Tab-separated table of C-alpha atoms in Angstrom:
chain	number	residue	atom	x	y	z
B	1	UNK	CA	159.022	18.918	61.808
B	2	UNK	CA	157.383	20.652	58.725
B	3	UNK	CA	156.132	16.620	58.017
B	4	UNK	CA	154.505	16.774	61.479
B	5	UNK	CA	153.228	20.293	60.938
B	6	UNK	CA	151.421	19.393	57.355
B	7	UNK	CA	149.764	16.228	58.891
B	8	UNK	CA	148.284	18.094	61.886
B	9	UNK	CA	146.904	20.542	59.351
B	10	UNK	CA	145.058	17.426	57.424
B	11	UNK	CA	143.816	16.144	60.300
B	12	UNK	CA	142.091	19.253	61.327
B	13	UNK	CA	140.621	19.823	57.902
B	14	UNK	CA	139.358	16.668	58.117
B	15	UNK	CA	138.038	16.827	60.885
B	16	UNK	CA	135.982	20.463	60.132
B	17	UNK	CA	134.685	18.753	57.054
B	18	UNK	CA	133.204	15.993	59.678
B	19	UNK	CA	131.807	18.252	61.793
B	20	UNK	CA	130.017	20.500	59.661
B	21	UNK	CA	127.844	18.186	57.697
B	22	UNK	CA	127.059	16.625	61.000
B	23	UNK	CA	125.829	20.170	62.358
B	24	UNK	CA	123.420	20.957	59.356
B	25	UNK	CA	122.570	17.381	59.523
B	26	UNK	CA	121.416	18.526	63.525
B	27	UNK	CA	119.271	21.310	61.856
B	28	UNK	CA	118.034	19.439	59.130
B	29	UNK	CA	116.816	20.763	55.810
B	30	UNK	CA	113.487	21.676	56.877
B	31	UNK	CA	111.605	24.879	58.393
B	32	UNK	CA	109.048	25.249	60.334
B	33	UNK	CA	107.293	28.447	59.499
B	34	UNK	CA	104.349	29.575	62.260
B	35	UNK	CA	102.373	32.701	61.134
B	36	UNK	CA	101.656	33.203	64.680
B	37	UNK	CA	98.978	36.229	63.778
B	38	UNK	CA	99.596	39.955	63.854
B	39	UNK	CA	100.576	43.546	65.720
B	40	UNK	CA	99.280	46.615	64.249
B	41	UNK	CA	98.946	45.446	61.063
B	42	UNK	CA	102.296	43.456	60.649
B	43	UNK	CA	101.972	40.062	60.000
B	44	UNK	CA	104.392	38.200	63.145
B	45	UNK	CA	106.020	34.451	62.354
B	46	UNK	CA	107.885	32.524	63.939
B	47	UNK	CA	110.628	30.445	61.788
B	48	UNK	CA	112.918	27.588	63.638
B	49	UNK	CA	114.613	24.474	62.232
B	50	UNK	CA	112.150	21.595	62.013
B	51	UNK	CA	114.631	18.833	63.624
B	52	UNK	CA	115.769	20.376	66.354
B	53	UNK	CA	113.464	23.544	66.832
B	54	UNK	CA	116.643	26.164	67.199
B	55	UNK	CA	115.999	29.549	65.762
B	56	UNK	CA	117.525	30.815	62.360
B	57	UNK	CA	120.678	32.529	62.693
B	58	UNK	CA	121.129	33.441	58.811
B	59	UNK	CA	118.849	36.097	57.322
B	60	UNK	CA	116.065	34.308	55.501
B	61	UNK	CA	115.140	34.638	51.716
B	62	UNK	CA	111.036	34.965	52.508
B	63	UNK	CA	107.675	36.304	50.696
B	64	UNK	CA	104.659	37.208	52.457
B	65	UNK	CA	101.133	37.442	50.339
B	66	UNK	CA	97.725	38.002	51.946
B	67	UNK	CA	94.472	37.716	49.819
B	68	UNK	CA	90.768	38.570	51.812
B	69	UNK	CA	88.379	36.099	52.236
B	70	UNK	CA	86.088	37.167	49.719
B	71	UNK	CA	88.840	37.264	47.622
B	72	UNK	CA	88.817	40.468	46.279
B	73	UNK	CA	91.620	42.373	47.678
B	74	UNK	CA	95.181	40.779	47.621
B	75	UNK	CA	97.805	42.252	49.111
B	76	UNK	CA	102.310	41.326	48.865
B	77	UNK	CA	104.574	39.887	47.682
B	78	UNK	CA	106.310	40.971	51.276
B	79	UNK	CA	109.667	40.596	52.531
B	80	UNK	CA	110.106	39.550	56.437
B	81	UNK	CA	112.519	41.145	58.819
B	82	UNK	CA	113.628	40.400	62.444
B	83	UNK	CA	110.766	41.162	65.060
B	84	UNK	CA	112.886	42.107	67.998
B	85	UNK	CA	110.229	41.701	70.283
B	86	UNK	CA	109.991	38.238	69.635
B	87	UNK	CA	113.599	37.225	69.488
B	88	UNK	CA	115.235	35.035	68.608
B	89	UNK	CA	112.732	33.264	66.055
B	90	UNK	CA	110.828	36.147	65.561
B	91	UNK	CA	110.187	37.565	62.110
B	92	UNK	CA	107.244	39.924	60.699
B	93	UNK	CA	106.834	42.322	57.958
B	94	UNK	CA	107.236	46.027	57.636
B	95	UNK	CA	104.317	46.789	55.404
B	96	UNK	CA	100.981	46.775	57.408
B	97	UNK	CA	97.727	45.082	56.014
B	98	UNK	CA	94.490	46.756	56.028
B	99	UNK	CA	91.981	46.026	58.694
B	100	UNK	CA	89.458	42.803	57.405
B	101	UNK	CA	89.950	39.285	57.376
B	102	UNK	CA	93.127	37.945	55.786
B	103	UNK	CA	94.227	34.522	54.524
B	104	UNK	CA	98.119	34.727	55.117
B	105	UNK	CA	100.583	32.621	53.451
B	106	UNK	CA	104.672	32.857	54.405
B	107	UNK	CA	107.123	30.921	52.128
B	108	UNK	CA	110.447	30.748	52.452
B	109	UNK	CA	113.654	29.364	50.148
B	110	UNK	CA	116.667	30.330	51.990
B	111	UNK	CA	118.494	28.604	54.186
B	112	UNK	CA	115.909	26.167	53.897
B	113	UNK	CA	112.375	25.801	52.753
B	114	UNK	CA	109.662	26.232	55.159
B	115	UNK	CA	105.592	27.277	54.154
B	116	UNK	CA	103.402	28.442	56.987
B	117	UNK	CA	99.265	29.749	56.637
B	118	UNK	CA	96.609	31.385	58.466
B	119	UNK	CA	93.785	33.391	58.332
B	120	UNK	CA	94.455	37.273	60.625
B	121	UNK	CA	91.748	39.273	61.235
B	122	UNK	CA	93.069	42.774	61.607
B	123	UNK	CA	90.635	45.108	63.691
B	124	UNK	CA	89.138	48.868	63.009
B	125	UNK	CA	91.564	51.400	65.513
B	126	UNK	CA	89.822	54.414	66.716
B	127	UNK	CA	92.062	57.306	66.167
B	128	UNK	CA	93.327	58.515	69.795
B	129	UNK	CA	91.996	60.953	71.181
B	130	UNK	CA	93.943	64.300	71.762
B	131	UNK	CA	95.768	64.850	75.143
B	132	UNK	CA	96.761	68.370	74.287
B	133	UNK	CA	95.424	71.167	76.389
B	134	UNK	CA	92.895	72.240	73.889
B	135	UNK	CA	91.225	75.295	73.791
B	136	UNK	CA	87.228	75.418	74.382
B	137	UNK	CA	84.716	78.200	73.773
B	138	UNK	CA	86.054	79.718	77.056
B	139	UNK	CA	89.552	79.791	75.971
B	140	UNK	CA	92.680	77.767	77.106
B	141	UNK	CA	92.678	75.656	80.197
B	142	UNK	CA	95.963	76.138	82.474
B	143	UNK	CA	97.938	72.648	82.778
B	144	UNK	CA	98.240	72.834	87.005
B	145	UNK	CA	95.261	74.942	88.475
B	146	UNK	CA	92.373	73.874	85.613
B	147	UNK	CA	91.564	77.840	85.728
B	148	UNK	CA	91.101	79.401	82.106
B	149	UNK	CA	94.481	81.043	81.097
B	150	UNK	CA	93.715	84.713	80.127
B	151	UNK	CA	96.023	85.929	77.763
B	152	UNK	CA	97.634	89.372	77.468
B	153	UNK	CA	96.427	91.873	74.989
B	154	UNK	CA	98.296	92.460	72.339
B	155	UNK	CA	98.978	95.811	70.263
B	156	UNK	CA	96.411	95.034	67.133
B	157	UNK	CA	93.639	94.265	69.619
B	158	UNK	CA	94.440	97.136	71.892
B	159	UNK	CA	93.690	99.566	69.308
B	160	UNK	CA	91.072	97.967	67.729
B	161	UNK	CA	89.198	98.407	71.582
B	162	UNK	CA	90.157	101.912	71.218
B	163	UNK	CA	88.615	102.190	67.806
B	164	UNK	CA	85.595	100.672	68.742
B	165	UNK	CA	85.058	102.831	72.230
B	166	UNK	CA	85.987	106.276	70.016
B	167	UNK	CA	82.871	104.508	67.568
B	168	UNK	CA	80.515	103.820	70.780
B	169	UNK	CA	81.192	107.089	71.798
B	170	UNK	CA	80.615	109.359	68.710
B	171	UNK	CA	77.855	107.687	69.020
B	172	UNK	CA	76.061	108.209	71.540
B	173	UNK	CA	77.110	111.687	71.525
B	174	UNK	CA	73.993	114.164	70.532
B	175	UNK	CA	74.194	115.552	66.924
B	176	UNK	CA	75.486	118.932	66.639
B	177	UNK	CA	73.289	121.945	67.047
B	178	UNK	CA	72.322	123.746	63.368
B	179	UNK	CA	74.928	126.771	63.117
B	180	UNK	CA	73.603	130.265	62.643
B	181	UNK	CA	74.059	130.314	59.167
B	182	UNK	CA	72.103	127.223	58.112
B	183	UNK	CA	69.391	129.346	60.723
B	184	UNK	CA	69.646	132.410	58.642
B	185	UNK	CA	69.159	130.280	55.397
B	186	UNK	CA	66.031	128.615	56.619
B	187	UNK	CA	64.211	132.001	57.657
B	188	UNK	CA	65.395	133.370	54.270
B	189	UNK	CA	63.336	130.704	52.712
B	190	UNK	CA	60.242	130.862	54.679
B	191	UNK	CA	59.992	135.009	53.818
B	192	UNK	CA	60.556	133.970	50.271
B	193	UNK	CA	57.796	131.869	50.265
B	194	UNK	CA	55.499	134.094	52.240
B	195	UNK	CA	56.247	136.783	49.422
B	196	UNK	CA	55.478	134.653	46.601
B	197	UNK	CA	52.305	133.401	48.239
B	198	UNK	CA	51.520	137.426	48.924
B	199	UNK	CA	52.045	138.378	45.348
B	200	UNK	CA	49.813	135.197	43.404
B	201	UNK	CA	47.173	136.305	46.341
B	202	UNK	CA	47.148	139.976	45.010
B	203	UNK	CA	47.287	139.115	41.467
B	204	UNK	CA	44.255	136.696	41.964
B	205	UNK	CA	42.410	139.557	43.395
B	206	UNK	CA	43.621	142.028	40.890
B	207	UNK	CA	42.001	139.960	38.484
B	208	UNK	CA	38.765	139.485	40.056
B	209	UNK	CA	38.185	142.771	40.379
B	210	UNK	CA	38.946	143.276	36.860
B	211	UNK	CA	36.553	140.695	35.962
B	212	UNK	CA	33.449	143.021	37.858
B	213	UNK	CA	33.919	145.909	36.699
B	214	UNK	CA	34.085	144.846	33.502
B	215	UNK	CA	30.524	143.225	33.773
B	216	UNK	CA	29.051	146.294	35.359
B	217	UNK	CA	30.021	148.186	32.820
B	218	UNK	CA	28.767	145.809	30.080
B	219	UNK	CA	25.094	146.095	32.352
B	220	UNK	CA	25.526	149.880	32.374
B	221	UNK	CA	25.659	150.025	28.485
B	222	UNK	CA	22.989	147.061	28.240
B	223	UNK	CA	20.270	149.296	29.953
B	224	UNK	CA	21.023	152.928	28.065
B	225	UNK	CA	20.494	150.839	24.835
């Protein structure tokens, strides 16, 4: 029995190390590698075995370089990852290239070696334009009716509208009438001036009657000489 047991395990040893060189033997030892072009920016392959054309089930070992056409600008090395939306031999890169023209180049060591090229022009994107429900000079736009949306006032701008109706009003009130004092003080300055006037008048005449008598005496004593 344990004889019988010991043989079947042989045989079926045997037999697995028959069967797997004869599968990778299937696949071959070859990729093919397809840079297929690009989405958004990501650079999109597709990798399958070159014998048989089946997708890659292992995780391959992969570098991804780009250089411009004018040859100034390189970007990578880059790893690839699955693409999901091109399952199952669908691979592309997480880094994004630049928009221009690109010469791409995909190698790849593990589980087999596989070199793909081609040139990927990556375009200019507009940014999007916003789809908010932004405000204008007019102020916000409802989202049903299209009517302007009129908010309610708030506390701060209250009393600022009350300040500046208290400010209109003052004023275009009249000015205030001159009280009866300031009256008092302005008639008190006009007799002040009236007496000062009357008292340089009299002195002026004072002296000019000073000034003839004194030459009609000075004729008086002329003519007795």
């Amino acid at each position: 029995m344990r004889i019988r047991t010991a043989l079947s395990a042989t045989l079926a040893a045997l037999g697995l190390m028959f069967l797997l060189p004869a599968a990778a033997q299937a696949h071959g030892d070859t990729l093919k590698v397809v840079v297929t072009g690009q989405r958004a920016g990501h650079v999109t392959t597709d990798i399958t075995w070159e014998n048989d054309g089946d997708a890659v089930d292992e995780t391959v070992a992969a570098t991804v370089n780009a250089v411009s056409v004018d040859g100034s600008r390189t970007m990578g090395p880059w790893r690839l990852v699955r693409d999901t939306a091109a399952a199952p031999a669908g691979w592309t890169t997480a880094e994004v290239l630049p928009p221009g023209t690109w010469k791409v180049s995909v190698e790849v060591g593990f589980p087999a070696l596989g070199k793909g090229e081609l040139e990927v022009g990556v375009p200019v994107v507009d940014p999007a334009p916003t789809t908010g429900g932004g405000t204008t000079g007019g102020g916000a736009t409802s989202a049903t009716g299209g009517t302007p949306a009129v908010s309610a006032p708030t506390p701060d701008a209250a009393s600022g509208s009350d300040a500046a109706a208290a400010t209109t009003a003052d004023a275009s009130s009249p000015a205030p009438a001159p009280s009866g004092t300031q009256a008092v003080s302005g008639s008190e300055g006009y007799a002040v001036w009236w007496t000062t006037a009357g008292v340089a008048v009299t002195a002026l005449a004072g002296a000019g009657v000073g000034l003839l008598l004194r030459r009609r005496r000075m004729r008086g004593a002329c003519r007795t000489s």
